[in-house]
PDB file of C-alpha atoms in Angstrom:
ATOM      1  CA  MET F   1     124.253 106.169 103.581  1.00 46.00           C
ATOM      2  CA  LYS F   2     124.952 105.263 107.380  1.00 41.00           C
ATOM      3  CA  ARG F   3     126.395 102.162 105.266  1.00 42.00           C
ATOM      4  CA  LEU F   4     128.686 103.258 103.340  1.00 42.00           C
ATOM      5  CA  PHE F   5     131.712 103.054 104.964  1.00 38.00           C
ATOM      6  CA  ALA F   6     131.056 100.028 107.663  1.00 41.00           C
ATOM      7  CA  ALA F   7     130.946  98.704 103.752  1.00 42.00           C
ATOM      8  CA  LEU F   8     133.712  99.916 102.168  1.00 39.00           C
ATOM      9  CA  PHE F   9     135.474  98.586 105.665  1.00 37.00           C
ATOM     10  CA  CYS F  10     134.626  95.480 105.310  1.00 43.00           C
ATOM     11  CA  LEU F  11     136.043  95.702 102.018  1.00 41.00           C
ATOM     12  CA  LEU F  12     138.926  96.602 102.797  1.00 36.00           C
ATOM     13  CA  LEU F  13     139.419  93.866 105.319  1.00 38.00           C
ATOM     14  CA  LEU F  14     139.343  90.870 102.153  1.00 42.00           C
ATOM     15  CA  PRO F  15     142.625  89.287 100.697  1.00 43.00           C
ATOM     16  CA  GLU F  16     142.793  90.013  97.675  1.00 43.00           C
ATOM     17  CA  PRO F  17     142.838  92.825  95.333  1.00 42.00           C
ATOM     18  CA  GLY F  18     139.821  91.938  93.032  1.00 41.00           C
ATOM     19  CA  ALA F  19     137.306  91.664  96.206  1.00 43.00           C
ATOM     20  CA  ARG F  20     138.413  94.681  97.326  1.00 47.00           C
ATOM     21  CA  ALA F  21     136.653  96.383  93.668  1.00 52.00           C
ATOM     22  CA  HIS F  22     133.403  96.008  94.804  1.00 72.00           C
ATOM     23  CA  PRO F  23     131.192  97.492  94.753  1.00 90.00           C
ATOM     24  CA  HIS F  24     131.753 100.217  92.881  1.00 92.00           C
ATOM     25  CA  VAL F  25     128.646 102.866  93.077  1.00 96.00           C
ATOM     26  CA  PHE F  26     126.997 103.839  96.662  1.00 97.00           C
ATOM     27  CA  ILE F  27     123.815 104.023  96.654  1.00 98.00           C
ATOM     28  CA  ASP F  28     120.522 104.824  99.206  1.00 97.00           C
ATOM     29  CA  ALA F  29     117.072 103.965  97.680  1.00 97.00           C
ATOM     30  CA  GLY F  30     113.665 104.866  99.223  1.00 98.00           C
ATOM     31  CA  LEU F  31     110.859 103.933  98.063  1.00 98.00           C
ATOM     32  CA  THR F  32     106.429 104.140  97.988  1.00 98.00           C
ATOM     33  CA  LEU F  33     104.327 101.565  97.494  1.00 98.00           C
ATOM     34  CA  LEU F  34     101.206 103.167  95.379  1.00 98.00           C
ATOM     35  CA  PHE F  35      97.980 101.701  95.585  1.00 97.00           C
ATOM     36  CA  ASP F  36      95.009 101.978  93.739  1.00 96.00           C
ATOM     37  CA  ARG F  37      91.825 102.568  95.155  1.00 95.00           C
ATOM     38  CA  GLN F  38      90.383  98.542  94.652  1.00 93.00           C
ATOM     39  CA  GLY F  39      92.844  98.280  97.213  1.00 94.00           C
ATOM     40  CA  ARG F  40      95.638  97.039  95.164  1.00 95.00           C
ATOM     41  CA  LEU F  41      99.500  97.116  94.964  1.00 97.00           C
ATOM     42  CA  ALA F  42      99.944  98.976  91.263  1.00 98.00           C
ATOM     43  CA  ALA F  43     102.579 100.955  91.223  1.00 98.00           C
ATOM     44  CA  VAL F  44     106.696 101.684  92.804  1.00 98.00           C
ATOM     45  CA  GLN F  45     108.524 104.727  92.968  1.00 98.00           C
ATOM     46  CA  VAL F  46     112.167 103.648  93.484  1.00 98.00           C
ATOM     47  CA  PHE F  47     113.928 106.565  95.312  1.00 98.00           C
ATOM     48  CA  TRP F  48     117.650 106.371  94.370  1.00 98.00           C
ATOM     49  CA  ALA F  49     119.721 108.930  96.312  1.00 98.00           C
ATOM     50  CA  TYR F  50     123.981 107.917  94.656  1.00 98.00           C
ATOM     51  CA  ASP F  51     126.804 108.279  96.913  1.00 97.00           C
ATOM     52  CA  GLU F  52     128.893 111.982  96.214  1.00 96.00           C
ATOM     53  CA  TYR F  53     131.429 110.296  94.854  1.00 96.00           C
ATOM     54  CA  THR F  54     129.270 108.973  91.997  1.00 97.00           C
ATOM     55  CA  SER F  55     127.059 112.677  91.303  1.00 97.00           C
ATOM     56  CA  LEU F  56     130.266 114.637  91.180  1.00 95.00           C
ATOM     57  CA  LEU F  57     131.750 112.559  88.322  1.00 95.00           C
ATOM     58  CA  GLN F  58     128.054 111.516  86.548  1.00 96.00           C
ATOM     59  CA  LEU F  59     127.628 115.883  86.978  1.00 96.00           C
ATOM     60  CA  GLU F  60     131.329 116.382  85.391  1.00 95.00           C
ATOM     61  CA  ASP F  61     130.689 113.785  81.954  1.00 95.00           C
ATOM     62  CA  MET F  62     127.056 115.142  81.639  1.00 96.00           C
ATOM     63  CA  GLY F  63     128.211 119.557  82.135  1.00 95.00           C
ATOM     64  CA  LEU F  64     126.388 119.616  85.207  1.00 95.00           C
ATOM     65  CA  ASP F  65     127.069 122.055  87.592  1.00 90.00           C
ATOM     66  CA  ARG F  66     130.170 123.634  86.199  1.00 87.00           C
ATOM     67  CA  ASP F  67     129.842 127.230  88.360  1.00 85.00           C
ATOM     68  CA  GLY F  68     130.320 123.752  91.988  1.00 83.00           C
ATOM     69  CA  ASP F  69     128.003 125.941  93.942  1.00 87.00           C
ATOM     70  CA  GLY F  70     125.650 122.628  94.346  1.00 89.00           C
ATOM     71  CA  VAL F  71     122.877 124.283  92.806  1.00 90.00           C
ATOM     72  CA  LEU F  72     121.246 123.093  89.602  1.00 92.00           C
ATOM     73  CA  THR F  73     119.100 125.590  86.929  1.00 91.00           C
ATOM     74  CA  PRO F  74     115.991 124.109  86.031  1.00 92.00           C
ATOM     75  CA  ASP F  75     117.111 123.452  81.915  1.00 92.00           C
ATOM     76  CA  GLU F  76     119.337 121.012  84.316  1.00 93.00           C
ATOM     77  CA  GLN F  77     117.748 119.861  85.982  1.00 93.00           C
ATOM     78  CA  ARG F  78     115.592 118.217  83.526  1.00 93.00           C
ATOM     79  CA  GLU F  79     118.166 116.692  81.434  1.00 95.00           C
ATOM     80  CA  LEU F  80     119.277 114.749  83.641  1.00 96.00           C
ATOM     81  CA  ALA F  81     115.389 113.397  84.782  1.00 95.00           C
ATOM     82  CA  GLY F  82     115.170 110.165  83.154  1.00 95.00           C
ATOM     83  CA  TYR F  83     119.120 109.784  83.086  1.00 96.00           C
ATOM     84  CA  ASP F  84     119.444 106.156  84.473  1.00 97.00           C
ATOM     85  CA  THR F  85     116.749 104.899  83.196  1.00 96.00           C
ATOM     86  CA  ASN F  86     117.632 103.798  80.043  1.00 94.00           C
ATOM     87  CA  TRP F  87     117.895 101.313  80.439  1.00 96.00           C
ATOM     88  CA  VAL F  88     119.194  97.345  78.593  1.00 92.00           C
ATOM     89  CA  ASP F  89     116.547  94.887  77.619  1.00 91.00           C
ATOM     90  CA  GLY F  90     116.753  92.359  80.147  1.00 90.00           C
ATOM     91  CA  TYR F  91     117.769  94.747  82.996  1.00 94.00           C
ATOM     92  CA  GLU F  92     115.096  94.553  85.953  1.00 95.00           C
ATOM     93  CA  GLY F  93     116.128  97.545  87.509  1.00 97.00           C
ATOM     94  CA  ASP F  94     117.543  95.991  90.487  1.00 98.00           C
ATOM     95  CA  ILE F  95     113.956  95.754  92.755  1.00 98.00           C
ATOM     96  CA  TYR F  96     112.523  92.368  93.232  1.00 98.00           C
ATOM     97  CA  LEU F  97     109.251  91.610  94.362  1.00 98.00           C
ATOM     98  CA  THR F  98     107.553  88.633  94.703  1.00 97.00           C
ATOM     99  CA  HIS F  99     103.951  87.948  96.949  1.00 95.00           C
ATOM    100  CA  ALA F 100     103.365  84.201  98.354  1.00 89.00           C
ATOM    101  CA  GLY F 101     107.238  83.203  97.061  1.00 89.00           C
ATOM    102  CA  ALA F 102     105.785  84.524  92.838  1.00 94.00           C
ATOM    103  CA  PRO F 103     107.357  87.569  91.293  1.00 96.00           C
ATOM    104  CA  ILE F 104     106.061  90.175  89.963  1.00 97.00           C
ATOM    105  CA  SER F 105     106.404  91.366  87.776  1.00 97.00           C
ATOM    106  CA  LEU F 106     106.980  95.184  86.525  1.00 98.00           C
ATOM    107  CA  ALA F 107     106.851  97.585  83.850  1.00 97.00           C
ATOM    108  CA  GLY F 108     109.525  99.727  83.256  1.00 97.00           C
ATOM    109  CA  PRO F 109     110.024 103.310  84.131  1.00 98.00           C
ATOM    110  CA  ILE F 110     107.628 105.851  84.021  1.00 97.00           C
ATOM    111  CA  GLU F 111     107.673 109.496  84.899  1.00 97.00           C
ATOM    112  CA  PRO F 112     111.397 109.896  86.207  1.00 97.00           C
ATOM    113  CA  GLY F 113     112.990 113.097  87.743  1.00 96.00           C
ATOM    114  CA  ALA F 114     115.541 113.970  89.708  1.00 96.00           C
ATOM    115  CA  ARG F 115     117.616 116.568  91.983  1.00 95.00           C
ATOM    116  CA  LEU F 116     120.749 117.507  93.440  1.00 96.00           C
ATOM    117  CA  GLU F 117     120.836 117.618  97.314  1.00 95.00           C
ATOM    118  CA  ASN F 118     124.071 118.127  99.466  1.00 93.00           C
ATOM    119  CA  GLY F 119     126.217 117.175  97.255  1.00 93.00           C
ATOM    120  CA  GLN F 120     124.374 113.769  95.876  1.00 96.00           C
ATOM    121  CA  ILE F 121     122.050 112.659  92.307  1.00 97.00           C
ATOM    122  CA  VAL F 122     118.766 112.483  93.712  1.00 97.00           C
ATOM    123  CA  THR F 123     116.520 110.340  90.989  1.00 98.00           C
ATOM    124  CA  TRP F 124     112.938 108.696  90.982  1.00 98.00           C
ATOM    125  CA  HIS F 125     111.027 107.023  88.663  1.00 98.00           C
ATOM    126  CA  ILE F 126     108.153 104.544  89.019  1.00 98.00           C
ATOM    127  CA  ARG F 127     107.654 101.121  88.151  1.00 98.00           C
ATOM    128  CA  PRO F 128     103.734  99.822  87.484  1.00 98.00           C
ATOM    129  CA  VAL F 129     102.871  96.584  88.856  1.00 98.00           C
ATOM    130  CA  ILE F 130     101.135  94.607  85.649  1.00 97.00           C
ATOM    131  CA  ASN F 131      98.997  92.657  87.001  1.00 96.00           C
ATOM    132  CA  ARG F 132      97.775  94.527  89.885  1.00 96.00           C
ATOM    133  CA  LEU F 133      97.707  92.057  93.605  1.00 94.00           C
ATOM    134  CA  THR F 134      95.706  92.252  96.997  1.00 91.00           C
ATOM    135  CA  PRO F 135      98.616  92.093  99.595  1.00 87.00           C
ATOM    136  CA  GLU F 136      95.991  90.953 102.534  1.00 82.00           C
ATOM    137  CA  GLU F 137      96.596  87.313 102.606  1.00 76.00           C
ATOM    138  CA  ASN F 138     100.502  87.064 101.283  1.00 85.00           C
ATOM    139  CA  HIS F 139     102.571  89.696 101.876  1.00 92.00           C
ATOM    140  CA  VAL F 140     105.217  90.950  99.673  1.00 96.00           C
ATOM    141  CA  GLU F 141     108.089  90.290 100.566  1.00 97.00           C
ATOM    142  CA  ILE F 142     110.910  93.309  97.961  1.00 98.00           C
ATOM    143  CA  LYS F 143     114.518  93.532  97.514  1.00 98.00           C
ATOM    144  CA  VAL F 144     116.841  96.453  96.178  1.00 98.00           C
ATOM    145  CA  TYR F 145     120.034  94.705  95.458  1.00 97.00           C
ATOM    146  CA  ASP F 146     122.428  94.648  92.361  1.00 96.00           C
ATOM    147  CA  PRO F 147     123.241  91.275  91.579  1.00 94.00           C
ATOM    148  CA  SER F 148     126.197  91.620  90.138  1.00 92.00           C
ATOM    149  CA  PHE F 149     126.942  94.586  93.350  1.00 93.00           C
ATOM    150  CA  TYR F 150     128.600  96.764  91.123  1.00 93.00           C
ATOM    151  CA  VAL F 151     126.492  98.732  93.094  1.00 96.00           C
ATOM    152  CA  ALA F 152     125.470  98.091  96.306  1.00 95.00           C
ATOM    153  CA  TYR F 153     122.217  99.385  98.001  1.00 97.00           C
ATOM    154  CA  THR F 154     120.384 100.432 101.525  1.00 95.00           C
ATOM    155  CA  VAL F 155     117.160 101.068 102.248  1.00 96.00           C
ATOM    156  CA  ASP F 156     118.199 104.282 104.444  1.00 94.00           C
ATOM    157  CA  LEU F 157     115.588 106.348 102.070  1.00 96.00           C
ATOM    158  CA  GLY F 158     112.856 105.004 104.264  1.00 95.00           C
ATOM    159  CA  VAL F 159     109.508 102.633 102.718  1.00 97.00           C
ATOM    160  CA  ARG F 160     106.133 104.560 101.901  1.00 97.00           C
ATOM    161  CA  THR F 161     102.650 102.860 101.382  1.00 97.00           C
ATOM    162  CA  SER F 162     100.195 105.927  99.577  1.00 97.00           C
ATOM    163  CA  GLY F 163      96.711 104.986  98.640  1.00 96.00           C
ATOM    164  CA  ARG F 164      95.613 102.400 101.270  1.00 95.00           C
ATOM    165  CA  GLU F 165      95.043 102.585 105.009  1.00 93.00           C
ATOM    166  CA  GLY F 166      95.271  99.562 107.063  1.00 93.00           C
ATOM    167  CA  CYS F 167      99.303  98.799 105.994  1.00 95.00           C
ATOM    168  CA  ASP F 168     102.395  98.850 107.162  1.00 94.00           C
ATOM    169  CA  THR F 169     105.960  98.022 105.680  1.00 96.00           C
ATOM    170  CA  ALA F 170     109.079  96.544 108.027  1.00 95.00           C
ATOM    171  CA  LYS F 171     112.746  95.797 107.405  1.00 95.00           C
ATOM    172  CA  LEU F 172     114.636  92.899 107.367  1.00 94.00           C
ATOM    173  CA  PRO F 173     118.431  94.520 107.153  1.00 94.00           C
ATOM    174  CA  ALA F 174     120.928  91.869 105.403  1.00 94.00           C
ATOM    175  CA  ASP F 175     123.516  90.008 107.563  1.00 94.00           C
ATOM    176  CA  LEU F 176     126.287  91.771 106.185  1.00 91.00           C
ATOM    177  CA  GLY F 177     128.790  89.321 107.798  1.00 93.00           C
ATOM    178  CA  LYS F 178     127.469  86.439 106.855  1.00 93.00           C
ATOM    179  CA  ALA F 179     127.234  88.319 103.270  1.00 92.00           C
ATOM    180  CA  TYR F 180     131.230  88.313 103.193  1.00 89.00           C
ATOM    181  CA  ASP F 181     131.812  85.453 104.119  1.00 89.00           C
ATOM    182  CA  LEU F 182     130.436  84.047 101.248  1.00 89.00           C
ATOM    183  CA  VAL F 183     131.992  85.967  98.988  1.00 86.00           C
ATOM    184  CA  GLU F 184     135.347  85.377 100.716  1.00 85.00           C
ATOM    185  CA  GLU F 185     134.977  81.261 100.774  1.00 85.00           C
ATOM    186  CA  LEU F 186     133.314  81.604  96.698  1.00 84.00           C
ATOM    187  CA  LEU F 187     136.022  84.004  96.192  1.00 80.00           C
ATOM    188  CA  TYR F 188     139.255  82.218  97.800  1.00 78.00           C
ATOM    189  CA  GLY F 189     137.945  78.806  99.781  1.00 77.00           C
ATOM    190  CA  PRO F 190     138.313  75.171  98.347  1.00 77.00           C
ATOM    191  CA  SER F 191     135.378  75.012  95.414  1.00 67.00           C
ATOM    192  CA  ALA F 192     136.139  78.560  94.231  1.00 63.00           C
ATOM    193  CA  ALA F 193     135.855  78.818  89.953  1.00 63.00           C
ATOM    194  CA  SER F 194     139.342  79.604  88.808  1.00 58.00           C
ATOM    195  CA  ASP F 195     138.778  82.344  86.994  1.00 54.00           C
ATOM    196  CA  ALA F 196     137.606  84.629  89.726  1.00 53.00           C
ATOM    197  CA  GLY F 197     137.716  87.580  90.258  1.00 54.00           C
ATOM    198  CA  GLU F 198     137.263  90.487  89.142  1.00 57.00           C
ATOM    199  CA  ASP F 199     136.975  90.267  85.666  1.00 60.00           C
ATOM    200  CA  ASN F 200     134.644  87.094  87.099  1.00 68.00           C
ATOM    201  CA  PHE F 201     132.997  87.700  89.830  1.00 76.00           C
ATOM    202  CA  PRO F 202     129.965  86.126  92.370  1.00 82.00           C
ATOM    203  CA  MET F 203     126.918  86.880  91.849  1.00 87.00           C
ATOM    204  CA  VAL F 204     125.398  87.677  95.614  1.00 92.00           C
ATOM    205  CA  GLY F 205     124.319  91.043  95.232  1.00 93.00           C
ATOM    206  CA  GLU F 206     120.608  89.658  96.935  1.00 95.00           C
ATOM    207  CA  HIS F 207     122.943  88.449 100.248  1.00 94.00           C
ATOM    208  CA  PHE F 208     123.814  91.730 101.008  1.00 95.00           C
ATOM    209  CA  ALA F 209     120.318  93.493 100.827  1.00 96.00           C
ATOM    210  CA  ASP F 210     117.635  94.103 103.176  1.00 95.00           C
ATOM    211  CA  THR F 211     114.555  92.254 102.936  1.00 96.00           C
ATOM    212  CA  ILE F 212     111.516  94.225 102.648  1.00 97.00           C
ATOM    213  CA  THR F 213     107.794  92.964 104.134  1.00 96.00           C
ATOM    214  CA  LEU F 214     104.094  94.601 102.638  1.00 96.00           C
ATOM    215  CA  SER F 215     101.363  93.866 104.619  1.00 94.00           C
ATOM    216  CA  CYS F 216      97.699  94.568 104.833  1.00 94.00           C
ATOM    217  CA  VAL F 217      94.856  94.260 106.982  1.00 90.00           C
ATOM    218  CA  PRO F 218      91.781  92.839 104.937  1.00 86.00           C
ATOM    219  CA  GLY F 219      88.897  95.109 103.953  1.00 74.00           C
ATOM    220  CA  SER F 220      91.536  97.696 105.223  1.00 68.00           C
TER     221      SER F 220
END
């Protein structure tokens, strides 16, 4: 979570309490891009490592790790698995893929799992690609973000590929300074909405998102 404290510092620089209230949760994300035997992108395995404070609250809420030793029993681990994949209709799972500029539709989460690691809850699940594709002539772009910026994501757990050779990924970090300038403008600038604030926070999450690109050599 190398950007956690940097993000908190930037939030403290904003002038009003409403801006400082976002984000509430910090998650380090990781991705494994899964290919089928035909070399098509078939699914994305998503990993989320929650910040220590959020992890502690969730464990207390679920009554897990009551002895506080940081170790879950097998039964507790099974209970934790999938706790964060019971999604409401319309929720995109905070991951967005495009190919040649067109959105890639993902199915709902399957095969969830979880563990407790150094005081952090780490969960994972798989999102199947509904219409499988071969990212050769056009690369795939991936962003992980919460549009409302209630949750702040960093893709610090790595991006990997599985099932196909000749594919590379690259990460373009978000311009955080520019993103926070935008938040300040939307909240306090001349064109700011009269009801902008904690209860009506602008949808700025995408501006804080790293951009992951996936490209593959044809025929690989």
